Amino acid sequence: MHDAKVFRSMHKERFNAEPAIFVGPGRVNLIGEHTDYAEGFVMPAAINLATLAGISPRTDGKIAIYSENQGEEKVFDGVAVSRSQHWTDYPMGVTAILAGEGHRIPGFSLSIWSDVPLASGLSSSAALEVATALAVLSLVGASYPGPKLARLCQRAENEFVGANCGIMDQFISLNAKKDHALLLDCRDLSFKLAPIPDHVALVIANTMVKHSVAGGDYPTRRRESEAACAVIASHRPGVKFLRDGTLEDLKKWGHEMEPKSYLRAKHVIGENLRTVAACEALLKGDMKELGRLMTEAHRSYSQDFEGSCVEADAMVALAADLPGLIGARLTGGGFGGCTINLVEQTEAAAFAEALGARYAEQTGIVPQIHVCHASGGAHRLE
Ligand code: GLA
């Protein structure tokens, strides 16, 4: 994570005021992809790559937002009412949603600095939303329970930014526990924590292929899987989300679905089962079974959901026979971004080096590989 001392003096120099600083972690999803908006299961962990948000009040009523990553500052006369297709939509969206909840938002200066790689499937957006939410709430002297605040941040992304994401990213960024993965039931937001054993490292390999939730593929896949759900619902009216769909339903009515929709649903229904099973395996310390489920999940994500890309498939395949690997799969929204590799801690450094070299040789792209650990949720830095 970036140096908070350096960040503090950056904010002071620019805005001439002492900031309160908040941390919003990025996340890696171990398993459970494109299941959250189907009210299904996901099992992410927060990581030690994070966004810092520093805030101080202003007396002129304006809202100034500066990003060190973008090298840009934008000043607003007050809370904006609609998006401007600019990176400030994320912090402004959160501010607007909080204003909509009845909070009177005073003028403020906000600095942002992130080491979560952008558009890489590690939830840089959620990290920014969550850090901003805690910052703005500190200014108005309010707070929310984590699950409720996650919903508000998700609304900022759905309603203000215009990206139709689920709840996973905001939820884990706010509610994560250090050294744990979290099995989340996206229907009622109940969750179970599963310790990640000390001997396991989270090796995150960035294909360097950019992915975007707002872009075309994510919403297309979402529509395709929801169309399959509508077919099941036409026979079983109780079914509102694919969470309630079964493999039996697919056998009976799959032929009524568009072939692509059928495959998307097959992925989502199978993925829910795998995700619950993966949590059980992790809780039992059965790493072999967890690895097997991750391999199966990647196959399904790539072939049935068609959510992968050549580079991500290569990154997963190139990891398969490296010493120390427990399981590897593409993580996050898909179509690029990062793979998650669970690797024996003692082998992690050598694994990262070998994978990077193999990938560069095969694709001509130099990847970024991060050996991470599961971190705690968003908080204020004292
Ligand atoms: C993105 C979205 C999440 C989730 C994943 C896919 O990260 O923000 O809500 O849908 O993709 O599992």
mmCIF file of C-alpha atoms and ligand atoms in Angstrom:
data_model
loop_
_atom_site.group_PDB
_atom_site.id
_atom_site.type_symbol
_atom_site.label_atom_id
_atom_site.label_comp_id
_atom_site.label_asym_id
_atom_site.label_seq_id
_atom_site.Cartn_x
_atom_site.Cartn_y
_atom_site.Cartn_z
ATOM 1 C CA MET A 1 0.000 0.000 0.000
ATOM 2 C CA HIS A 2 1.172 3.546 -0.702
ATOM 3 C CA ASP A 3 2.962 5.483 2.018
ATOM 4 C CA ALA A 4 0.357 7.285 4.160
ATOM 5 C CA LYS A 5 2.895 9.868 5.350
ATOM 6 C CA VAL A 6 3.724 10.914 1.811
ATOM 7 C CA PHE A 7 0.007 10.989 1.019
ATOM 8 C CA ARG A 8 -0.731 13.199 4.020
ATOM 9 C CA SER A 9 1.846 15.779 3.023
ATOM 10 C CA MET A 10 0.640 15.689 -0.597
ATOM 11 C CA HIS A 11 -2.869 16.558 0.563
ATOM 12 C CA LYS A 12 -1.600 19.264 2.928
ATOM 13 C CA GLU A 13 0.485 20.900 0.252
ATOM 14 C CA ARG A 14 -2.324 20.943 -2.295
ATOM 15 C CA PHE A 15 -5.265 21.859 -0.055
ATOM 16 C CA ASN A 16 -3.564 23.547 2.840
ATOM 17 C CA ALA A 17 -5.385 21.418 5.409
ATOM 18 C CA GLU A 18 -4.730 18.293 7.469
ATOM 19 C CA PRO A 19 -6.638 15.293 5.997
ATOM 20 C CA ALA A 20 -8.376 12.412 7.723
ATOM 21 C CA ILE A 21 -7.244 9.323 5.798
ATOM 22 C CA PHE A 22 -9.250 6.219 4.893
ATOM 23 C CA VAL A 23 -8.208 2.953 3.251
ATOM 24 C CA GLY A 24 -10.390 0.944 0.852
ATOM 25 C CA PRO A 25 -8.797 -2.381 -0.146
ATOM 26 C CA GLY A 26 -9.063 -4.011 -3.558
ATOM 27 C CA ARG A 27 -10.165 -7.620 -3.667
ATOM 28 C CA VAL A 28 -9.487 -10.898 -5.329
ATOM 29 C CA ASN A 29 -12.287 -13.368 -5.883
ATOM 30 C CA LEU A 30 -11.216 -16.942 -5.134
ATOM 31 C CA ILE A 31 -14.313 -18.423 -6.757
ATOM 32 C CA GLY A 32 -17.914 -17.486 -7.686
ATOM 33 C CA GLU A 33 -17.946 -15.384 -10.851
ATOM 34 C CA HIS A 34 -21.023 -13.631 -12.270
ATOM 35 C CA THR A 35 -23.095 -15.166 -9.514
ATOM 36 C CA ASP A 36 -23.545 -12.080 -7.317
ATOM 37 C CA TYR A 37 -26.192 -10.342 -9.438
ATOM 38 C CA ALA A 38 -27.983 -13.702 -9.690
ATOM 39 C CA GLU A 39 -28.324 -13.627 -5.871
ATOM 40 C CA GLY A 40 -25.834 -16.487 -5.633
ATOM 41 C CA PHE A 41 -22.552 -17.142 -3.792
ATOM 42 C CA VAL A 42 -19.083 -15.595 -4.073
ATOM 43 C CA MET A 43 -15.907 -16.172 -2.070
ATOM 44 C CA PRO A 44 -13.563 -13.167 -2.287
ATOM 45 C CA ALA A 45 -10.844 -11.823 0.012
ATOM 46 C CA ALA A 46 -9.620 -8.237 0.359
ATOM 47 C CA ILE A 47 -5.972 -7.730 -0.601
ATOM 48 C CA ASN A 48 -3.083 -5.542 0.485
ATOM 49 C CA LEU A 49 -3.412 -3.324 -2.587
ATOM 50 C CA ALA A 50 -5.650 -0.405 -1.657
ATOM 51 C CA THR A 51 -6.971 3.079 -2.330
ATOM 52 C CA LEU A 52 -6.253 5.898 0.088
ATOM 53 C CA ALA A 53 -8.764 8.739 0.405
ATOM 54 C CA GLY A 54 -7.786 11.873 2.350
ATOM 55 C CA ILE A 55 -10.460 14.405 3.207
ATOM 56 C CA SER A 56 -10.582 17.877 4.769
ATOM 57 C CA PRO A 57 -13.481 20.351 5.045
ATOM 58 C CA ARG A 58 -13.651 23.576 2.992
ATOM 59 C CA THR A 59 -15.369 26.837 3.783
ATOM 60 C CA ASP A 60 -16.353 27.800 0.209
ATOM 61 C CA GLY A 61 -18.889 24.973 -0.201
ATOM 62 C CA LYS A 62 -17.017 23.523 -3.183
ATOM 63 C CA ILE A 63 -15.977 19.910 -3.676
ATOM 64 C CA ALA A 64 -12.439 19.455 -4.993
ATOM 65 C CA ILE A 65 -11.297 15.969 -5.967
ATOM 66 C CA TYR A 66 -7.691 15.209 -6.819
ATOM 67 C CA SER A 67 -6.286 11.905 -8.001
ATOM 68 C CA GLU A 68 -2.570 11.292 -7.837
ATOM 69 C CA ASN A 69 -3.007 8.401 -10.299
ATOM 70 C CA GLN A 70 -4.768 10.568 -12.865
ATOM 71 C CA GLY A 71 -2.597 13.609 -12.064
ATOM 72 C CA GLU A 72 -5.751 15.687 -12.194
ATOM 73 C CA GLU A 73 -7.939 17.841 -9.941
ATOM 74 C CA LYS A 74 -11.578 18.711 -10.617
ATOM 75 C CA VAL A 75 -13.621 21.252 -8.665
ATOM 76 C CA PHE A 76 -17.419 21.096 -8.394
ATOM 77 C CA ASP A 77 -19.744 23.821 -7.059
ATOM 78 C CA GLY A 78 -21.451 21.220 -4.889
ATOM 79 C CA VAL A 79 -22.798 17.669 -5.135
ATOM 80 C CA ALA A 80 -23.301 16.795 -8.825
ATOM 81 C CA VAL A 81 -26.678 15.372 -9.860
ATOM 82 C CA SER A 82 -25.505 13.270 -12.794
ATOM 83 C CA ARG A 83 -22.424 11.582 -14.204
ATOM 84 C CA SER A 84 -19.870 13.276 -16.425
ATOM 85 C CA GLN A 85 -18.173 10.151 -17.865
ATOM 86 C CA HIS A 86 -15.058 11.047 -15.914
ATOM 87 C CA TRP A 87 -13.123 9.201 -13.198
ATOM 88 C CA THR A 88 -14.633 11.602 -10.633
ATOM 89 C CA ASP A 89 -18.000 9.853 -11.220
ATOM 90 C CA TYR A 90 -16.982 7.211 -8.650
ATOM 91 C CA PRO A 91 -16.294 9.512 -5.685
ATOM 92 C CA MET A 92 -18.992 11.961 -6.774
ATOM 93 C CA GLY A 93 -21.499 9.124 -7.238
ATOM 94 C CA VAL A 94 -20.930 7.986 -3.663
ATOM 95 C CA THR A 95 -21.278 11.560 -2.423
ATOM 96 C CA ALA A 96 -24.510 12.002 -4.390
ATOM 97 C CA ILE A 97 -25.979 8.758 -3.032
ATOM 98 C CA LEU A 98 -25.119 9.805 0.532
ATOM 99 C CA ALA A 99 -26.717 13.199 -0.102
ATOM 100 C CA GLY A 100 -29.787 11.317 -1.367
ATOM 101 C CA GLU A 101 -29.879 9.465 1.957
ATOM 102 C CA GLY A 102 -30.479 12.803 3.647
ATOM 103 C CA HIS A 103 -26.937 13.773 4.669
ATOM 104 C CA ARG A 104 -26.116 17.470 4.286
ATOM 105 C CA ILE A 105 -22.788 17.414 2.495
ATOM 106 C CA PRO A 106 -20.492 20.373 3.225
ATOM 107 C CA GLY A 107 -17.690 21.481 0.910
ATOM 108 C CA PHE A 108 -14.594 19.289 1.045
ATOM 109 C CA SER A 109 -11.248 18.532 -0.548
ATOM 110 C CA LEU A 110 -10.580 14.906 -1.351
ATOM 111 C CA SER A 111 -7.263 13.366 -2.412
ATOM 112 C CA ILE A 112 -7.032 9.887 -3.845
ATOM 113 C CA TRP A 113 -4.062 7.604 -4.352
ATOM 114 C CA SER A 114 -4.356 3.959 -5.282
ATOM 115 C CA ASP A 115 -2.089 1.032 -5.915
ATOM 116 C CA VAL A 116 -4.941 -1.215 -7.049
ATOM 117 C CA PRO A 117 -4.239 -1.581 -10.777
ATOM 118 C CA LEU A 118 -7.088 0.002 -12.762
ATOM 119 C CA ALA A 119 -9.411 -2.117 -14.942
ATOM 120 C CA SER A 120 -7.659 -5.321 -13.880
ATOM 121 C CA GLY A 121 -10.445 -7.204 -12.177
ATOM 122 C CA LEU A 122 -9.229 -6.295 -8.668
ATOM 123 C CA SER A 123 -12.051 -3.825 -7.921
ATOM 124 C CA SER A 124 -10.247 -0.523 -8.114
ATOM 125 C CA SER A 125 -13.720 1.036 -8.475
ATOM 126 C CA ALA A 126 -15.103 -0.465 -5.289
ATOM 127 C CA ALA A 127 -11.936 0.440 -3.376
ATOM 128 C CA LEU A 128 -12.379 4.052 -4.460
ATOM 129 C CA GLU A 129 -16.097 4.105 -3.658
ATOM 130 C CA VAL A 130 -15.643 2.579 -0.242
ATOM 131 C CA ALA A 131 -12.714 4.804 0.794
ATOM 132 C CA THR A 132 -14.675 7.864 -0.381
ATOM 133 C CA ALA A 133 -17.809 6.760 1.480
ATOM 134 C CA LEU A 134 -15.928 6.444 4.785
ATOM 135 C CA ALA A 135 -14.230 9.796 4.167
ATOM 136 C CA VAL A 136 -17.451 11.693 3.418
ATOM 137 C CA LEU A 137 -19.307 10.011 6.284
ATOM 138 C CA SER A 138 -16.560 11.079 8.699
ATOM 139 C CA LEU A 139 -17.152 14.659 7.619
ATOM 140 C CA VAL A 140 -20.895 14.528 8.288
ATOM 141 C CA GLY A 141 -20.397 12.525 11.491
ATOM 142 C CA ALA A 142 -22.416 9.508 10.349
ATOM 143 C CA SER A 143 -21.783 5.796 9.946
ATOM 144 C CA TYR A 144 -23.520 2.694 8.595
ATOM 145 C CA PRO A 145 -23.158 -1.018 9.220
ATOM 146 C CA GLY A 146 -20.831 -2.525 6.562
ATOM 147 C CA PRO A 147 -23.497 -4.435 4.587
ATOM 148 C CA LYS A 148 -25.756 -1.373 4.336
ATOM 149 C CA LEU A 149 -22.880 0.858 3.237
ATOM 150 C CA ALA A 150 -21.888 -1.744 0.632
ATOM 151 C CA ARG A 151 -25.388 -1.442 -0.865
ATOM 152 C CA LEU A 152 -25.090 2.352 -0.988
ATOM 153 C CA CYS A 153 -21.718 2.126 -2.774
ATOM 154 C CA GLN A 154 -23.146 -0.432 -5.193
ATOM 155 C CA ARG A 155 -26.011 1.984 -5.913
ATOM 156 C CA ALA A 156 -23.460 4.716 -6.655
ATOM 157 C CA GLU A 157 -21.939 2.468 -9.295
ATOM 158 C CA ASN A 158 -25.284 1.228 -10.705
ATOM 159 C CA GLU A 159 -27.231 4.472 -10.638
ATOM 160 C CA PHE A 160 -24.625 7.230 -10.929
ATOM 161 C CA VAL A 161 -21.662 5.695 -12.770
ATOM 162 C CA GLY A 162 -23.978 3.485 -14.829
ATOM 163 C CA ALA A 163 -22.127 0.169 -14.395
ATOM 164 C CA ASN A 164 -24.480 -2.700 -13.664
ATOM 165 C CA CYS A 165 -22.281 -4.545 -11.140
ATOM 166 C CA GLY A 166 -23.372 -6.807 -8.293
ATOM 167 C CA ILE A 167 -22.619 -6.437 -4.570
ATOM 168 C CA MET A 168 -19.466 -8.555 -4.196
ATOM 169 C CA ASP A 169 -16.749 -5.933 -4.557
ATOM 170 C CA GLN A 170 -18.153 -3.243 -2.291
ATOM 171 C CA PHE A 171 -19.146 -5.868 0.262
ATOM 172 C CA ILE A 172 -15.728 -7.459 0.615
ATOM 173 C CA SER A 173 -13.884 -4.137 0.568
ATOM 174 C CA LEU A 174 -15.929 -3.056 3.604
ATOM 175 C CA ASN A 175 -16.390 -6.315 5.490
ATOM 176 C CA ALA A 176 -13.226 -8.335 4.914
ATOM 177 C CA LYS A 177 -11.254 -9.905 7.725
ATOM 178 C CA LYS A 178 -7.475 -10.197 7.650
ATOM 179 C CA ASP A 179 -6.194 -13.649 6.600
ATOM 180 C CA HIS A 180 -9.709 -14.821 5.685
ATOM 181 C CA ALA A 181 -11.802 -15.447 2.622
ATOM 182 C CA LEU A 182 -15.506 -14.654 2.928
ATOM 183 C CA LEU A 183 -18.324 -16.771 1.534
ATOM 184 C CA LEU A 184 -21.113 -14.304 0.817
ATOM 185 C CA ASP A 185 -24.712 -15.212 0.143
ATOM 186 C CA CYS A 186 -25.640 -12.366 -2.190
ATOM 187 C CA ARG A 187 -29.335 -12.922 -1.523
ATOM 188 C CA ASP A 188 -29.456 -11.857 2.112
ATOM 189 C CA LEU A 189 -25.827 -10.730 2.603
ATOM 190 C CA SER A 190 -25.213 -13.329 5.285
ATOM 191 C CA PHE A 191 -21.641 -14.594 5.228
ATOM 192 C CA LYS A 192 -19.178 -17.134 6.581
ATOM 193 C CA LEU A 193 -15.472 -16.459 7.130
ATOM 194 C CA ALA A 194 -12.932 -19.112 6.165
ATOM 195 C CA PRO A 195 -9.320 -18.726 7.341
ATOM 196 C CA ILE A 196 -6.688 -18.892 4.602
ATOM 197 C CA PRO A 197 -3.910 -21.050 6.067
ATOM 198 C CA ASP A 198 -0.504 -19.433 6.661
ATOM 199 C CA HIS A 199 1.169 -21.720 4.175
ATOM 200 C CA VAL A 200 -0.944 -20.378 1.287
ATOM 201 C CA ALA A 201 -0.075 -17.220 -0.713
ATOM 202 C CA LEU A 202 -2.402 -15.327 -3.047
ATOM 203 C CA VAL A 203 -0.386 -14.830 -6.217
ATOM 204 C CA ILE A 204 -2.195 -12.404 -8.508
ATOM 205 C CA ALA A 205 -1.031 -12.374 -12.106
ATOM 206 C CA ASN A 206 -2.065 -9.419 -14.252
ATOM 207 C CA THR A 207 -2.457 -10.321 -17.937
ATOM 208 C CA MET A 208 -2.260 -6.557 -18.639
ATOM 209 C CA VAL A 209 -5.392 -6.943 -20.798
ATOM 210 C CA LYS A 210 -7.813 -4.265 -19.585
ATOM 211 C CA HIS A 211 -11.312 -5.194 -18.519
ATOM 212 C CA SER A 212 -14.280 -2.945 -17.772
ATOM 213 C CA VAL A 213 -17.587 -3.660 -16.034
ATOM 214 C CA ALA A 214 -19.233 -0.688 -17.780
ATOM 215 C CA GLY A 215 -18.089 -2.006 -21.199
ATOM 216 C CA GLY A 216 -20.147 -4.219 -23.510
ATOM 217 C CA ASP A 217 -19.243 -7.786 -22.532
ATOM 218 C CA TYR A 218 -20.195 -7.737 -18.864
ATOM 219 C CA PRO A 219 -23.748 -6.427 -19.417
ATOM 220 C CA THR A 220 -24.175 -8.759 -22.413
ATOM 221 C CA ARG A 221 -23.307 -11.820 -20.335
ATOM 222 C CA ARG A 222 -25.610 -10.592 -17.609
ATOM 223 C CA ARG A 223 -28.506 -10.261 -20.059
ATOM 224 C CA GLU A 224 -27.818 -13.688 -21.568
ATOM 225 C CA SER A 225 -27.886 -15.425 -18.202
ATOM 226 C CA GLU A 226 -30.994 -13.520 -17.141
ATOM 227 C CA ALA A 227 -32.731 -14.639 -20.341
ATOM 228 C CA ALA A 228 -32.066 -18.245 -19.332
ATOM 229 C CA CYS A 229 -33.523 -17.507 -15.928
ATOM 230 C CA ALA A 230 -36.691 -16.153 -17.568
ATOM 231 C CA VAL A 231 -37.167 -19.482 -19.369
ATOM 232 C CA ILE A 232 -36.916 -21.395 -16.090
ATOM 233 C CA ALA A 233 -39.263 -18.890 -14.458
ATOM 234 C CA SER A 234 -41.854 -19.452 -17.172
ATOM 235 C CA HIS A 235 -42.160 -23.027 -15.842
ATOM 236 C CA ARG A 236 -41.431 -22.346 -12.206
ATOM 237 C CA PRO A 237 -42.805 -18.869 -11.419
ATOM 238 C CA GLY A 238 -41.081 -18.818 -8.013
ATOM 239 C CA VAL A 239 -37.688 -18.531 -9.705
ATOM 240 C CA LYS A 240 -36.614 -14.895 -9.880
ATOM 241 C CA PHE A 241 -32.822 -15.354 -10.089
ATOM 242 C CA LEU A 242 -30.498 -18.086 -11.357
ATOM 243 C CA ARG A 243 -29.611 -18.721 -7.730
ATOM 244 C CA ASP A 244 -32.844 -20.728 -7.664
ATOM 245 C CA GLY A 245 -32.163 -22.551 -10.918
ATOM 246 C CA THR A 246 -30.981 -26.178 -10.825
ATOM 247 C CA LEU A 247 -29.127 -28.524 -13.160
ATOM 248 C CA GLU A 248 -32.429 -30.398 -13.380
ATOM 249 C CA ASP A 249 -34.123 -27.235 -14.734
ATOM 250 C CA LEU A 250 -31.457 -27.012 -17.421
ATOM 251 C CA LYS A 251 -32.057 -30.621 -18.418
ATOM 252 C CA LYS A 252 -35.801 -30.064 -18.693
ATOM 253 C CA TRP A 253 -35.951 -26.653 -20.338
ATOM 254 C CA GLY A 254 -32.471 -25.947 -21.654
ATOM 255 C CA HIS A 255 -33.683 -26.665 -25.216
ATOM 256 C CA GLU A 256 -36.040 -23.678 -24.953
ATOM 257 C CA MET A 257 -33.101 -21.350 -24.293
ATOM 258 C CA GLU A 258 -30.865 -19.621 -26.808
ATOM 259 C CA PRO A 259 -27.731 -21.812 -26.966
ATOM 260 C CA LYS A 260 -25.589 -19.017 -25.485
ATOM 261 C CA SER A 261 -28.042 -18.372 -22.677
ATOM 262 C CA TYR A 262 -28.063 -22.058 -21.856
ATOM 263 C CA LEU A 263 -24.271 -22.081 -21.513
ATOM 264 C CA ARG A 264 -24.258 -18.915 -19.359
ATOM 265 C CA ALA A 265 -26.841 -20.459 -17.046
ATOM 266 C CA LYS A 266 -24.909 -23.715 -16.905
ATOM 267 C CA HIS A 267 -21.910 -21.745 -15.687
ATOM 268 C CA VAL A 268 -23.832 -19.737 -13.086
ATOM 269 C CA ILE A 269 -25.751 -22.706 -11.651
ATOM 270 C CA GLY A 270 -22.603 -24.857 -11.486
ATOM 271 C CA GLU A 271 -20.548 -21.987 -10.088
ATOM 272 C CA ASN A 272 -22.905 -21.525 -7.145
ATOM 273 C CA LEU A 273 -22.494 -25.187 -6.228
ATOM 274 C CA ARG A 274 -18.700 -25.001 -6.647
ATOM 275 C CA THR A 275 -18.425 -21.864 -4.531
ATOM 276 C CA VAL A 276 -20.249 -23.350 -1.554
ATOM 277 C CA ALA A 277 -18.168 -26.526 -1.917
ATOM 278 C CA ALA A 278 -14.955 -24.476 -2.133
ATOM 279 C CA CYS A 279 -15.703 -22.817 1.187
ATOM 280 C CA GLU A 280 -16.238 -26.205 2.802
ATOM 281 C CA ALA A 281 -12.944 -27.428 1.349
ATOM 282 C CA LEU A 282 -11.110 -24.360 2.640
ATOM 283 C CA LEU A 283 -12.645 -24.763 6.095
ATOM 284 C CA LYS A 284 -11.536 -28.404 6.160
ATOM 285 C CA GLY A 285 -8.060 -27.491 4.911
ATOM 286 C CA ASP A 286 -8.630 -29.676 1.847
ATOM 287 C CA MET A 287 -6.441 -27.702 -0.578
ATOM 288 C CA LYS A 288 -6.523 -30.421 -3.196
ATOM 289 C CA GLU A 289 -10.292 -30.199 -3.482
ATOM 290 C CA LEU A 290 -10.184 -26.392 -3.463
ATOM 291 C CA GLY A 291 -7.674 -26.450 -6.330
ATOM 292 C CA ARG A 292 -9.815 -28.897 -8.276
ATOM 293 C CA LEU A 293 -12.867 -26.643 -7.887
ATOM 294 C CA MET A 294 -10.871 -23.609 -9.066
ATOM 295 C CA THR A 295 -9.703 -25.486 -12.150
ATOM 296 C CA GLU A 296 -13.256 -26.538 -12.913
ATOM 297 C CA ALA A 297 -14.478 -22.968 -12.309
ATOM 298 C CA HIS A 298 -11.978 -21.585 -14.801
ATOM 299 C CA ARG A 299 -12.987 -24.123 -17.417
ATOM 300 C CA SER A 300 -16.609 -23.167 -16.947
ATOM 301 C CA TYR A 301 -15.896 -19.412 -16.930
ATOM 302 C CA SER A 302 -13.831 -19.688 -20.094
ATOM 303 C CA GLN A 303 -15.794 -22.236 -22.132
ATOM 304 C CA ASP A 304 -19.415 -21.976 -20.991
ATOM 305 C CA PHE A 305 -19.606 -18.372 -19.884
ATOM 306 C CA GLU A 306 -17.050 -17.267 -22.496
ATOM 307 C CA GLY A 307 -15.819 -14.697 -19.999
ATOM 308 C CA SER A 308 -12.085 -15.231 -20.463
ATOM 309 C CA CYS A 309 -9.619 -14.233 -23.189
ATOM 310 C CA VAL A 310 -6.621 -15.847 -24.863
ATOM 311 C CA GLU A 311 -4.162 -14.195 -22.478
ATOM 312 C CA ALA A 312 -6.009 -15.189 -19.295
ATOM 313 C CA ASP A 313 -6.385 -18.775 -20.536
ATOM 314 C CA ALA A 314 -2.639 -18.780 -21.228
ATOM 315 C CA MET A 315 -1.849 -17.414 -17.754
ATOM 316 C CA VAL A 316 -3.921 -20.192 -16.150
ATOM 317 C CA ALA A 317 -2.471 -22.926 -18.371
ATOM 318 C CA LEU A 318 1.127 -21.772 -17.847
ATOM 319 C CA ALA A 319 0.689 -21.999 -14.069
ATOM 320 C CA ALA A 320 -0.652 -25.539 -14.086
ATOM 321 C CA ASP A 321 2.594 -27.491 -13.700
ATOM 322 C CA LEU A 322 4.588 -24.961 -11.662
ATOM 323 C CA PRO A 323 5.745 -26.207 -8.239
ATOM 324 C CA GLY A 324 3.530 -25.086 -5.363
ATOM 325 C CA LEU A 325 0.329 -24.389 -7.298
ATOM 326 C CA ILE A 326 -2.897 -25.296 -5.482
ATOM 327 C CA GLY A 327 -5.339 -23.795 -7.990
ATOM 328 C CA ALA A 328 -5.539 -21.061 -10.638
ATOM 329 C CA ARG A 329 -8.358 -19.248 -12.384
ATOM 330 C CA LEU A 330 -9.325 -15.938 -13.923
ATOM 331 C CA THR A 331 -10.720 -13.634 -11.233
ATOM 332 C CA GLY A 332 -13.244 -10.780 -11.423
ATOM 333 C CA GLY A 333 -15.501 -9.466 -14.172
ATOM 334 C CA GLY A 334 -13.644 -11.237 -16.991
ATOM 335 C CA PHE A 335 -12.385 -10.543 -20.530
ATOM 336 C CA GLY A 336 -8.912 -9.711 -19.222
ATOM 337 C CA GLY A 337 -7.541 -8.616 -15.885
ATOM 338 C CA CYS A 338 -5.884 -10.970 -13.411
ATOM 339 C CA THR A 339 -5.676 -14.608 -12.504
ATOM 340 C CA ILE A 340 -5.649 -15.766 -8.896
ATOM 341 C CA ASN A 341 -3.180 -18.488 -8.052
ATOM 342 C CA LEU A 342 -3.262 -20.138 -4.664
ATOM 343 C CA VAL A 343 0.342 -21.164 -4.109
ATOM 344 C CA GLU A 344 2.333 -22.765 -1.306
ATOM 345 C CA GLN A 345 3.967 -19.837 0.507
ATOM 346 C CA THR A 346 7.442 -21.373 0.338
ATOM 347 C CA GLU A 347 7.201 -21.590 -3.469
ATOM 348 C CA ALA A 348 5.424 -18.254 -4.039
ATOM 349 C CA ALA A 349 8.418 -16.112 -5.063
ATOM 350 C CA ALA A 350 9.817 -18.714 -7.471
ATOM 351 C CA PHE A 351 6.321 -19.375 -8.808
ATOM 352 C CA ALA A 352 5.757 -15.679 -9.528
ATOM 353 C CA GLU A 353 9.066 -15.374 -11.337
ATOM 354 C CA ALA A 354 8.604 -18.491 -13.432
ATOM 355 C CA LEU A 355 5.014 -17.626 -14.372
ATOM 356 C CA GLY A 356 6.006 -14.104 -15.371
ATOM 357 C CA ALA A 357 8.810 -15.401 -17.584
ATOM 358 C CA ARG A 358 6.645 -18.054 -19.238
ATOM 359 C CA TYR A 359 3.837 -15.586 -19.914
ATOM 360 C CA ALA A 360 6.171 -12.955 -21.376
ATOM 361 C CA GLU A 361 7.741 -15.545 -23.622
ATOM 362 C CA GLN A 362 4.434 -16.908 -24.887
ATOM 363 C CA THR A 363 2.491 -13.661 -25.336
ATOM 364 C CA GLY A 364 5.168 -10.975 -25.675
ATOM 365 C CA ILE A 365 3.480 -9.086 -22.813
ATOM 366 C CA VAL A 366 5.339 -8.419 -19.561
ATOM 367 C CA PRO A 367 2.840 -9.176 -16.776
ATOM 368 C CA GLN A 368 2.705 -7.711 -13.279
ATOM 369 C CA ILE A 369 2.668 -10.376 -10.603
ATOM 370 C CA HIS A 370 1.776 -9.527 -7.002
ATOM 371 C CA VAL A 371 2.329 -11.906 -4.108
ATOM 372 C CA CYS A 372 -0.487 -10.769 -1.804
ATOM 373 C CA HIS A 373 -2.161 -11.726 1.431
ATOM 374 C CA ALA A 374 -5.753 -11.363 2.574
ATOM 375 C CA SER A 375 -6.173 -8.032 4.337
ATOM 376 C CA GLY A 376 -8.823 -6.514 6.594
ATOM 377 C CA GLY A 377 -11.694 -4.320 5.387
ATOM 378 C CA ALA A 378 -11.851 -0.556 4.864
ATOM 379 C CA HIS A 379 -10.939 1.627 7.835
ATOM 380 C CA ARG A 380 -9.589 4.949 9.004
ATOM 381 C CA LEU A 381 -5.818 5.312 9.315
ATOM 382 C CA GLU A 382 -4.848 6.805 12.645
HETATM 383 C C1 GLA B 1 -17.234 -7.429 -11.305
HETATM 384 C C2 GLA B 1 -18.492 -6.884 -10.627
HETATM 385 C C3 GLA B 1 -18.980 -7.852 -9.550
HETATM 386 C C4 GLA B 1 -19.120 -9.267 -10.080
HETATM 387 C C5 GLA B 1 -17.867 -9.686 -10.848
HETATM 388 C C6 GLA B 1 -18.025 -11.013 -11.550
HETATM 389 O O1 GLA B 1 -16.184 -7.444 -10.395
HETATM 390 O O2 GLA B 1 -18.252 -5.630 -10.063
HETATM 391 O O3 GLA B 1 -20.193 -7.386 -9.006
HETATM 392 O O4 GLA B 1 -20.268 -9.402 -10.873
HETATM 393 O O5 GLA B 1 -17.479 -8.724 -11.815
HETATM 394 O O6 GLA B 1 -18.095 -12.040 -10.636
#
